PDB file of C-alpha atoms in Angstrom:
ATOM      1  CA  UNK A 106      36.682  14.420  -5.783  1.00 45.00           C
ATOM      2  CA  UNK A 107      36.249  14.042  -1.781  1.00 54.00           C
ATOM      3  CA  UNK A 108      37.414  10.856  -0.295  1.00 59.00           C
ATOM      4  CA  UNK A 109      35.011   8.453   1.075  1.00 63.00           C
ATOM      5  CA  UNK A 110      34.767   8.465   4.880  1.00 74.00           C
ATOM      6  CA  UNK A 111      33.999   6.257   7.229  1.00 84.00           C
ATOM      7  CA  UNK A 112      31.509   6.272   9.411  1.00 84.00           C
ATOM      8  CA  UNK A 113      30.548   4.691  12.928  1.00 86.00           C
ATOM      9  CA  UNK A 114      27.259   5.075  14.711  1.00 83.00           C
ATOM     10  CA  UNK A 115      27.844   5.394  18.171  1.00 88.00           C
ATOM     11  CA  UNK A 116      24.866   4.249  19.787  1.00 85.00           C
ATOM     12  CA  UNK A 117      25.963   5.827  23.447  1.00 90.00           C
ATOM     13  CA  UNK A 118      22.866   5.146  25.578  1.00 89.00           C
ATOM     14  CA  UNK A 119      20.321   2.758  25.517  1.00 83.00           C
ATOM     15  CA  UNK A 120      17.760   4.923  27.376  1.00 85.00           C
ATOM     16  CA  UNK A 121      15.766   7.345  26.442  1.00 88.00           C
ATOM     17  CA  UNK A 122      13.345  10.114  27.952  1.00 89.00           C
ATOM     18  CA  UNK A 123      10.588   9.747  25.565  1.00 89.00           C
ATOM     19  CA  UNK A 124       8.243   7.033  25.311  1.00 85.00           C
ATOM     20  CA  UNK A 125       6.898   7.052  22.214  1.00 83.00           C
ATOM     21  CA  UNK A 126       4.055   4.832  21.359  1.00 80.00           C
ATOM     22  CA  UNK A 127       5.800   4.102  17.378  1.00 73.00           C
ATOM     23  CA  UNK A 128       9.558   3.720  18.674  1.00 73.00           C
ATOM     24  CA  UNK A 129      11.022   0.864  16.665  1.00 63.00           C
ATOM     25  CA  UNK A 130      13.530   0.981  19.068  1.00 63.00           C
ATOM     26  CA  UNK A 131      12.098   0.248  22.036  1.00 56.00           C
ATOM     27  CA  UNK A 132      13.998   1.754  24.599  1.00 48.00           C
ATOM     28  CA  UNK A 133      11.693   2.035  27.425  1.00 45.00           C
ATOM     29  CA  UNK A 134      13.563  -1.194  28.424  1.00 53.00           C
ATOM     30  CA  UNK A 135      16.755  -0.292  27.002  1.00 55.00           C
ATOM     31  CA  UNK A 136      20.447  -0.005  28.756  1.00 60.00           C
ATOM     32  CA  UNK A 137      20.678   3.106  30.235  1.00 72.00           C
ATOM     33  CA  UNK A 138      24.176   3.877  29.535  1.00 81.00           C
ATOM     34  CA  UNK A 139      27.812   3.069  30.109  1.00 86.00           C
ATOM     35  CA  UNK A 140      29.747   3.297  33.222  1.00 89.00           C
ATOM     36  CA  UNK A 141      32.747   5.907  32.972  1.00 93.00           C
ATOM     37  CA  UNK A 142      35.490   2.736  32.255  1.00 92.00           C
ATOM     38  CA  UNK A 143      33.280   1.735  29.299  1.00 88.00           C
ATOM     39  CA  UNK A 144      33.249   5.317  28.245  1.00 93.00           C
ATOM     40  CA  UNK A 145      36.437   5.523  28.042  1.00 94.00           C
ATOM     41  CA  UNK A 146      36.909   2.504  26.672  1.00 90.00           C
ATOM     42  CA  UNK A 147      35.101   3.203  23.746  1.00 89.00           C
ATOM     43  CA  UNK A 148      36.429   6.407  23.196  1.00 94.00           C
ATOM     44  CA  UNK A 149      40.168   5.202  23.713  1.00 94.00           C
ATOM     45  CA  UNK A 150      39.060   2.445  20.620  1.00 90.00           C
ATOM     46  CA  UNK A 151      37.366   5.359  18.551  1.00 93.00           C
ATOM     47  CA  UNK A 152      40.019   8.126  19.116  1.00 95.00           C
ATOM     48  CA  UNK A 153      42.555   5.324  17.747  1.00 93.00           C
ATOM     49  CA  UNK A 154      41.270   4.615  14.551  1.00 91.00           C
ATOM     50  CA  UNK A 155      43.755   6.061  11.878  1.00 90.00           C
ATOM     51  CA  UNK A 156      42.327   9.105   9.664  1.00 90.00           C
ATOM     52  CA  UNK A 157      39.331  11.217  10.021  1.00 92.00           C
ATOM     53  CA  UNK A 158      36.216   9.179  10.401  1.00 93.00           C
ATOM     54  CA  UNK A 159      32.771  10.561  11.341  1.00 92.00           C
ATOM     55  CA  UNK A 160      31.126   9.509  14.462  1.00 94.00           C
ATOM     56  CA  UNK A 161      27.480   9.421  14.587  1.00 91.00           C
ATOM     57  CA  UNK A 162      26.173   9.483  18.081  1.00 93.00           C
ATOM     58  CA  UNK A 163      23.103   8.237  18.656  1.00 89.00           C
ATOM     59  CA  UNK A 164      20.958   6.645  21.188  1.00 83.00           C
ATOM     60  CA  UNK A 165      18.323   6.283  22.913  1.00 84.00           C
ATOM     61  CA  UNK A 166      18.641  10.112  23.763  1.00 93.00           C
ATOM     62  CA  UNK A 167      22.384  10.357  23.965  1.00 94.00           C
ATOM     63  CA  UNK A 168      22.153  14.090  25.764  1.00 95.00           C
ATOM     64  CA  UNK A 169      21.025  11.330  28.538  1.00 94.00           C
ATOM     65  CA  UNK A 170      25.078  11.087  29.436  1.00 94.00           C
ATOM     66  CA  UNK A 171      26.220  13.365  31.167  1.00 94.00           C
ATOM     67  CA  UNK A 172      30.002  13.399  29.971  1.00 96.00           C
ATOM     68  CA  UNK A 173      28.548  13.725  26.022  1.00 97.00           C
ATOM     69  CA  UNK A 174      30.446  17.430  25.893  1.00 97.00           C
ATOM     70  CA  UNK A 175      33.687  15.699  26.628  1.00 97.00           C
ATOM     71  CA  UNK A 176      32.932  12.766  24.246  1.00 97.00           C
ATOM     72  CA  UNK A 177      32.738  15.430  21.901  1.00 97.00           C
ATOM     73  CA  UNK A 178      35.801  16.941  22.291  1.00 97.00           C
ATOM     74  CA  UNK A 179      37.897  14.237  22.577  1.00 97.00           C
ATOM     75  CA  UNK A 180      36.351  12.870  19.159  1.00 97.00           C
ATOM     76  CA  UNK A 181      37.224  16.121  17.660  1.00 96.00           C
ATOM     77  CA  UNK A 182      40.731  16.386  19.322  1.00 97.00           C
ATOM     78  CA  UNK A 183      41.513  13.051  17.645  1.00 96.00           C
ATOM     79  CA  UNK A 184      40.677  14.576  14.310  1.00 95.00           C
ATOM     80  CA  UNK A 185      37.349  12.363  13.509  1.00 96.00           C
ATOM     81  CA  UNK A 186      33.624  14.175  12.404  1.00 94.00           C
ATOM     82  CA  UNK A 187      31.766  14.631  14.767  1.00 95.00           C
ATOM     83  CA  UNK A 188      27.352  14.004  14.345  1.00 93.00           C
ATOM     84  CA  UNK A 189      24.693  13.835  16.675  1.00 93.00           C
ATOM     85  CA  UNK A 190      20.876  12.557  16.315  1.00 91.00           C
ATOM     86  CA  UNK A 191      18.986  13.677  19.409  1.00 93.00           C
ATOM     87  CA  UNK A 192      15.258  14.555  20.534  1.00 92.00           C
ATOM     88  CA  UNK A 193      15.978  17.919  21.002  1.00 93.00           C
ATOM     89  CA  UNK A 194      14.418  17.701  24.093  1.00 94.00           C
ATOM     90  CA  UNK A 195      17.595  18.770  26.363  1.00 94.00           C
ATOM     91  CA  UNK A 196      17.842  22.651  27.253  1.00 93.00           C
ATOM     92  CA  UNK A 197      20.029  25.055  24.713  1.00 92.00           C
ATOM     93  CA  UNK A 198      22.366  25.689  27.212  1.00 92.00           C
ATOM     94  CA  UNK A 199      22.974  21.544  27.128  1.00 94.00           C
ATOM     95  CA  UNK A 200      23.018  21.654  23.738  1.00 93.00           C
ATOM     96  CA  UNK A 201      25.687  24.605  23.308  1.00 92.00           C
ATOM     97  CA  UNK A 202      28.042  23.047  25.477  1.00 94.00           C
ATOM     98  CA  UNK A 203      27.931  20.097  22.896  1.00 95.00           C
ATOM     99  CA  UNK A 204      28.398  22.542  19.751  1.00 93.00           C
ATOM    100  CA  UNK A 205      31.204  24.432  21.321  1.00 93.00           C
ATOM    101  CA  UNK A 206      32.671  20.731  22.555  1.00 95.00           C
ATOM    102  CA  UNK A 207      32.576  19.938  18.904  1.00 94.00           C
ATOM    103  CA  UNK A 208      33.533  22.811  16.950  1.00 92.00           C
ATOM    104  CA  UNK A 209      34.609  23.055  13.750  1.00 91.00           C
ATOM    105  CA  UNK A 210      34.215  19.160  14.039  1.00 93.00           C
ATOM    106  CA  UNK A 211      30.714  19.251  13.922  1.00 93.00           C
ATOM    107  CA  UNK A 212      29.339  17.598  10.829  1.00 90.00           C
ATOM    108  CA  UNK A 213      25.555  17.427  11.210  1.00 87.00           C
ATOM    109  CA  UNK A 214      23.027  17.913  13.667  1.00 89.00           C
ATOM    110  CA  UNK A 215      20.338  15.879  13.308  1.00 87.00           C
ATOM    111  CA  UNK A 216      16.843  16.295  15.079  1.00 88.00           C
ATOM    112  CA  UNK A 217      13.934  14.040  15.276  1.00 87.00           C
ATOM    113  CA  UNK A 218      10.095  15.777  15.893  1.00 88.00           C
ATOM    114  CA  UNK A 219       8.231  13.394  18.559  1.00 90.00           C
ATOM    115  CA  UNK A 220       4.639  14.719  18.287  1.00 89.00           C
ATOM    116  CA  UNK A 221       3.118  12.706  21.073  1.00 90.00           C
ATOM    117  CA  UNK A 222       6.299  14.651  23.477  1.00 93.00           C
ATOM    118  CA  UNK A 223       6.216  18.004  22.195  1.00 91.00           C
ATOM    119  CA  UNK A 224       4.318  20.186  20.037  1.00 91.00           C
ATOM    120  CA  UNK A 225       5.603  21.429  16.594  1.00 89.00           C
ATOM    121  CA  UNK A 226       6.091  24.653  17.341  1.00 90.00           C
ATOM    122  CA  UNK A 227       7.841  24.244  20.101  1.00 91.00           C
ATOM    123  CA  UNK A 228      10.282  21.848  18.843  1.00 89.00           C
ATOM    124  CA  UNK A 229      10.643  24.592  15.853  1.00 87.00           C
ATOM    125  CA  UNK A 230      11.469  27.541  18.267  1.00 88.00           C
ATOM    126  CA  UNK A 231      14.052  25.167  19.569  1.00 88.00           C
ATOM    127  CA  UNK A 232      15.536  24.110  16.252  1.00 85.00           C
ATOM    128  CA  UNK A 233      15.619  27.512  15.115  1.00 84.00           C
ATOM    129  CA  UNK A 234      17.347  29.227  18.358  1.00 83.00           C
ATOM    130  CA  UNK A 235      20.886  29.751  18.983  1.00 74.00           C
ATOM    131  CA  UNK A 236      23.486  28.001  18.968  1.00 67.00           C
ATOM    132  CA  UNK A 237      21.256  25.839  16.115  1.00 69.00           C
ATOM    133  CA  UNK A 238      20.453  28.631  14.102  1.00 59.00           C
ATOM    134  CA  UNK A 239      23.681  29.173  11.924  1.00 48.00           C
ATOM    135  CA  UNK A 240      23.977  25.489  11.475  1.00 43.00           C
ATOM    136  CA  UNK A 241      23.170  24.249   7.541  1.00 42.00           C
ATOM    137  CA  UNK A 242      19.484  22.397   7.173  1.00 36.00           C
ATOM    138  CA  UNK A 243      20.886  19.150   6.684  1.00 36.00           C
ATOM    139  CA  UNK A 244      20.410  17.861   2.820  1.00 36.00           C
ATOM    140  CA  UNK A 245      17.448  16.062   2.081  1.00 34.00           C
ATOM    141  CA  UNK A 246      17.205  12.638   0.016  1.00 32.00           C
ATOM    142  CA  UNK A 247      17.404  13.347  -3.622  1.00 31.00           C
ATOM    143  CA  UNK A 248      14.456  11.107  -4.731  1.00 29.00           C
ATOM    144  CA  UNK A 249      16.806   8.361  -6.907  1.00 32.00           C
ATOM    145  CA  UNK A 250      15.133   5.464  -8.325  1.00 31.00           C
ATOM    146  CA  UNK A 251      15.886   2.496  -5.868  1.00 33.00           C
ATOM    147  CA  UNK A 252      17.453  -0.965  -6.860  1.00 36.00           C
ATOM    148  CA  UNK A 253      15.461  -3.834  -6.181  1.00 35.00           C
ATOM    149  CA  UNK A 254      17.124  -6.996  -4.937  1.00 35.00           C
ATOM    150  CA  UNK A 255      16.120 -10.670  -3.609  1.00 38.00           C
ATOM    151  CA  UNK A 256      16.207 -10.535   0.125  1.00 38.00           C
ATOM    152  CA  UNK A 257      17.658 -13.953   2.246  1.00 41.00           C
ATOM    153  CA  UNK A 258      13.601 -14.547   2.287  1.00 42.00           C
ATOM    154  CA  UNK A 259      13.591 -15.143  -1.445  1.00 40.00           C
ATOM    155  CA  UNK A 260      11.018 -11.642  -1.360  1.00 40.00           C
ATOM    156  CA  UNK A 261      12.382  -9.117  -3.603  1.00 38.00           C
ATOM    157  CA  UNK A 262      12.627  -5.733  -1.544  1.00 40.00           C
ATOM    158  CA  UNK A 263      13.922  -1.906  -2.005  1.00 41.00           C
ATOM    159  CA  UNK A 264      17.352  -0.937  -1.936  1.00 42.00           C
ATOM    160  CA  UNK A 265      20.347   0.606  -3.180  1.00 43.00           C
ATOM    161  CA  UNK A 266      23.017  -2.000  -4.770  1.00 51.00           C
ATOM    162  CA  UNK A 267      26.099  -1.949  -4.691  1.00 67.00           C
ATOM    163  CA  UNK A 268      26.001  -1.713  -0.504  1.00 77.00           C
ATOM    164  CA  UNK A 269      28.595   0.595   0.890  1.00 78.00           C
ATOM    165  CA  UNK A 270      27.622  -0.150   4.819  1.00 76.00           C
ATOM    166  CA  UNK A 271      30.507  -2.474   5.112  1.00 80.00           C
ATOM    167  CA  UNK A 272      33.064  -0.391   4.148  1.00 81.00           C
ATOM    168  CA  UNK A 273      31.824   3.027   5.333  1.00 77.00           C
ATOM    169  CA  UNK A 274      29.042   2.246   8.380  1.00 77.00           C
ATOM    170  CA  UNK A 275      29.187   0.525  11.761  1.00 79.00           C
ATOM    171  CA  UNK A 276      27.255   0.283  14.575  1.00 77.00           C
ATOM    172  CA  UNK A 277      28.791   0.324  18.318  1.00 77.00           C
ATOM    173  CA  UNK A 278      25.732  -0.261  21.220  1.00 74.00           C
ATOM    174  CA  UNK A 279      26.329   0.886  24.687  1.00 68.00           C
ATOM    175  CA  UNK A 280      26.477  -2.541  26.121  1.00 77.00           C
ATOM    176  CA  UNK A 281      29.840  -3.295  23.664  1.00 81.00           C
ATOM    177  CA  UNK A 282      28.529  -4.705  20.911  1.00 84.00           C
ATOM    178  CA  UNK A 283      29.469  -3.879  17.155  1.00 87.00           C
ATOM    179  CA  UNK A 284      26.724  -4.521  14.334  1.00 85.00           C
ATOM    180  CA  UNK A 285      27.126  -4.162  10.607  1.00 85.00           C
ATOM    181  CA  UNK A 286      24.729  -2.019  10.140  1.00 79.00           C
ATOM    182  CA  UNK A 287      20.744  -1.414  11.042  1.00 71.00           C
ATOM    183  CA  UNK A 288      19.884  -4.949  10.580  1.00 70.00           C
ATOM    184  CA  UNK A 289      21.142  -5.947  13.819  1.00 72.00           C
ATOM    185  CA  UNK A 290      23.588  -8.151  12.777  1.00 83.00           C
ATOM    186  CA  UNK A 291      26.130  -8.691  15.626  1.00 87.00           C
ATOM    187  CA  UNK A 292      29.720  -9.039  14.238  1.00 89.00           C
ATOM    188  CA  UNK A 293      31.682  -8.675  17.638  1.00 90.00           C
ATOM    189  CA  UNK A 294      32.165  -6.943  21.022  1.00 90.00           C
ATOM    190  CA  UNK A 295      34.647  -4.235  21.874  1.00 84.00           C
ATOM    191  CA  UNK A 296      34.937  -6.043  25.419  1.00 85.00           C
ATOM    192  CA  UNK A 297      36.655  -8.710  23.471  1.00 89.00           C
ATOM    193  CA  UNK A 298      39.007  -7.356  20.626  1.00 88.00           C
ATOM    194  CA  UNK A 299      39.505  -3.859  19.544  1.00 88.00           C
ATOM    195  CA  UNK A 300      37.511  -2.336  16.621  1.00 86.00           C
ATOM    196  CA  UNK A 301      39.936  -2.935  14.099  1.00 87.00           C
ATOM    197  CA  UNK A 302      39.765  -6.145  14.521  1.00 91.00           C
ATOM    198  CA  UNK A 303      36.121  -6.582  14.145  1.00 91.00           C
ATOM    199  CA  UNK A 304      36.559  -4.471  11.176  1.00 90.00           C
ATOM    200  CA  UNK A 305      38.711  -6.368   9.581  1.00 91.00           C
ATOM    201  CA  UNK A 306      37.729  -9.985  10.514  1.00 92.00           C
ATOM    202  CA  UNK A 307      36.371 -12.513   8.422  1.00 92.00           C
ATOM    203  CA  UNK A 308      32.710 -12.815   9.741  1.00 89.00           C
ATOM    204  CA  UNK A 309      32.527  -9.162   8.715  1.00 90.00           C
ATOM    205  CA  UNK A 310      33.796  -9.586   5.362  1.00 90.00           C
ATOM    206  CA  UNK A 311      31.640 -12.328   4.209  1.00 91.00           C
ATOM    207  CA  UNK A 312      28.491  -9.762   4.947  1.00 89.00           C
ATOM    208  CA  UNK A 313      30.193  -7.078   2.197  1.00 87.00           C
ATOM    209  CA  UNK A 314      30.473  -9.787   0.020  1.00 86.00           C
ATOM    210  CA  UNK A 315      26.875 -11.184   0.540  1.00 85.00           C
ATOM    211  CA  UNK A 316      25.414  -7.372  -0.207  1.00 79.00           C
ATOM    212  CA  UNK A 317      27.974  -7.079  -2.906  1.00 73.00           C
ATOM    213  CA  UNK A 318      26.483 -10.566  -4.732  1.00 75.00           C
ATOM    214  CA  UNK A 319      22.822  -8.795  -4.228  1.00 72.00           C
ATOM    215  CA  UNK A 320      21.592 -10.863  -1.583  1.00 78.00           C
ATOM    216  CA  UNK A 321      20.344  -8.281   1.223  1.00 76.00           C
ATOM    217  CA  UNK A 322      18.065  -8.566   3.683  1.00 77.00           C
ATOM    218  CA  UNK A 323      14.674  -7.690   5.029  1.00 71.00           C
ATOM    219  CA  UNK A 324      15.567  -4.180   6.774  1.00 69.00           C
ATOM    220  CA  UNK A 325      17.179  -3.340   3.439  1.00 72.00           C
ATOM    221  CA  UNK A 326      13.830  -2.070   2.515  1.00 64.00           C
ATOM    222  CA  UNK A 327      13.632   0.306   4.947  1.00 61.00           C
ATOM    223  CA  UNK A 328      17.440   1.640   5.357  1.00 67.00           C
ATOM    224  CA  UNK A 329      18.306   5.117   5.717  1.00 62.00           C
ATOM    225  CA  UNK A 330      21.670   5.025   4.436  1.00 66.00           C
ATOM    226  CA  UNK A 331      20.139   5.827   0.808  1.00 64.00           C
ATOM    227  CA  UNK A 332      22.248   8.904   0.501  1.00 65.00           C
ATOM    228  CA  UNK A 333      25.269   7.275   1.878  1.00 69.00           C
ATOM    229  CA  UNK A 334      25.373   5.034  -0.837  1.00 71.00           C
ATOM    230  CA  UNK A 335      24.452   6.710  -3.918  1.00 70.00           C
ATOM    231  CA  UNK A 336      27.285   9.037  -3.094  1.00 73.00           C
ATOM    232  CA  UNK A 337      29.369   6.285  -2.543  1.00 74.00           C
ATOM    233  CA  UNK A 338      28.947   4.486  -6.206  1.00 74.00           C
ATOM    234  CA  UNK A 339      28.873   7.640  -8.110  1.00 76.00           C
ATOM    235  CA  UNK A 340      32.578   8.663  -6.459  1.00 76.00           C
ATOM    236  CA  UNK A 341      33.424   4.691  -6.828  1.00 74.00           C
ATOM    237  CA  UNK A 342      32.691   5.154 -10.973  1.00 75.00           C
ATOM    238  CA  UNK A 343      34.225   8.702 -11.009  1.00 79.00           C
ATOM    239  CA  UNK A 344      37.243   6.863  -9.534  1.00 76.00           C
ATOM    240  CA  UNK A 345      37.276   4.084 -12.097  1.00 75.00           C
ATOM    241  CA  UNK A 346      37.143   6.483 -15.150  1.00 75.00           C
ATOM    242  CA  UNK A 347      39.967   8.132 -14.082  1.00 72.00           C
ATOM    243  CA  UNK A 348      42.330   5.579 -13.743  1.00 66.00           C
ATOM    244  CA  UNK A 349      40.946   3.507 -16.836  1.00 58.00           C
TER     245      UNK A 349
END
């Protein structure tokens, strides 16, 4: 059995090239991104983190940032996955610098089609082109039955139970802040205290403990951490067998 790994989503900018007329995210008045002593700052807290964890960078269009190569190489030096979820909208030569910055670190390559920005068969000729081309088609969700649970509301919504997101998932922004997961639910600031300790502090606790005891809340119905999850219990009750 695979151990579980831990994952943080980097989200590095808080601009983005596209302006999509659905964007949930809203970045057309989003930060831009980080100045090079936040940068480094954030990698210096990432790199540090003990054991391999894998580093979803996200955005915004993160191949906004000019120094993403490096942040890519420095992620892998330190031994940690590195993932990507981008546009596709910079050039291949862009993007290969990226992939070769990442190397055998590279975990998955995510790529999101914006139809109002680019036309399918563009964005296909892209996706399909070198250096993108040998990479896996990343796995697809596996159609599971979902949990339903009573949200803080009192309305019962979709989603998986027992929550992993607390033990496996974070969320850094550009500007600093940490969030549990997509809810938006600020837990800290790497301005103030170092990851770890956000990690590991008592605000962030109580929110595993809330999703363990069922009560999640209204973006539970739409996460996309599904997968993340699933794989997460099953390895959880293979674990349990074998030492009962």
């Amino acid at each position: 059995m695979n151990p579980l790994r831990p994952v943080v989503n980097w989200n590095i900018v808080g601009g983005c090239n596209y302006r999509c007329s659905y964007c949930v995210q809203k970045h057309a008045n989003g930060v831009g991104g980080p100045d090079d002593a936040r940068l480094d700052a954030g990698l210096d807290t990432l790199c540090a983190l003990p054991g391999s964890w894998e580093i979803k960078i996200s955005g915004g269009e993160p191949f906004l940032l000019k120094r993403l190569p490096e942040v890519a190489a420095r992620l892998a030096a330190a031994g940690h996955k590195v993932s990507i979820l981008t546009n596709l909208s910079p050039s291949l030569a862009v993007i290969e610098r990226f992939v070769n910055a990442a190397g055998e670190r590279l975990r998955t390559f995510s790529c999101s089609l914006h139809i109002e920005q680019v036309s399918v068969e563009e964005f296909l000729a892209k996706a399909m082109a070198d250096p993108l081309s040998p990479a896996p088609l990343p796995r697809g969700g596996e159609g599971r039955i979902l949990s339903r649970w009573s949200a803080g509301d009192g309305k019962t919504q979709h989603a998986p139970l027992p929550c992993f997101a607390g033990y496996l998932y974070s969320r850094v922004y550009v500007d600093g802040r940490v969030f549990f997961c997509c809810e938006h639910i600020e837990v800290g600031h790497v301005d103030e205290t170092d990851f770890g300790t956000v990690w590991l502090a008592p605000t962030y606790d109580a929110l595993r403990q809330r999703l363990h005891n069922g009560q999640g809340f209204p973006g539970c119905a739409r996460c996309g951490k599904h997968d993340m999850n699933f794989v997460a219990a099953e390895q959880l009750a293979m674990l349990m067998n074998t030492t009962a």
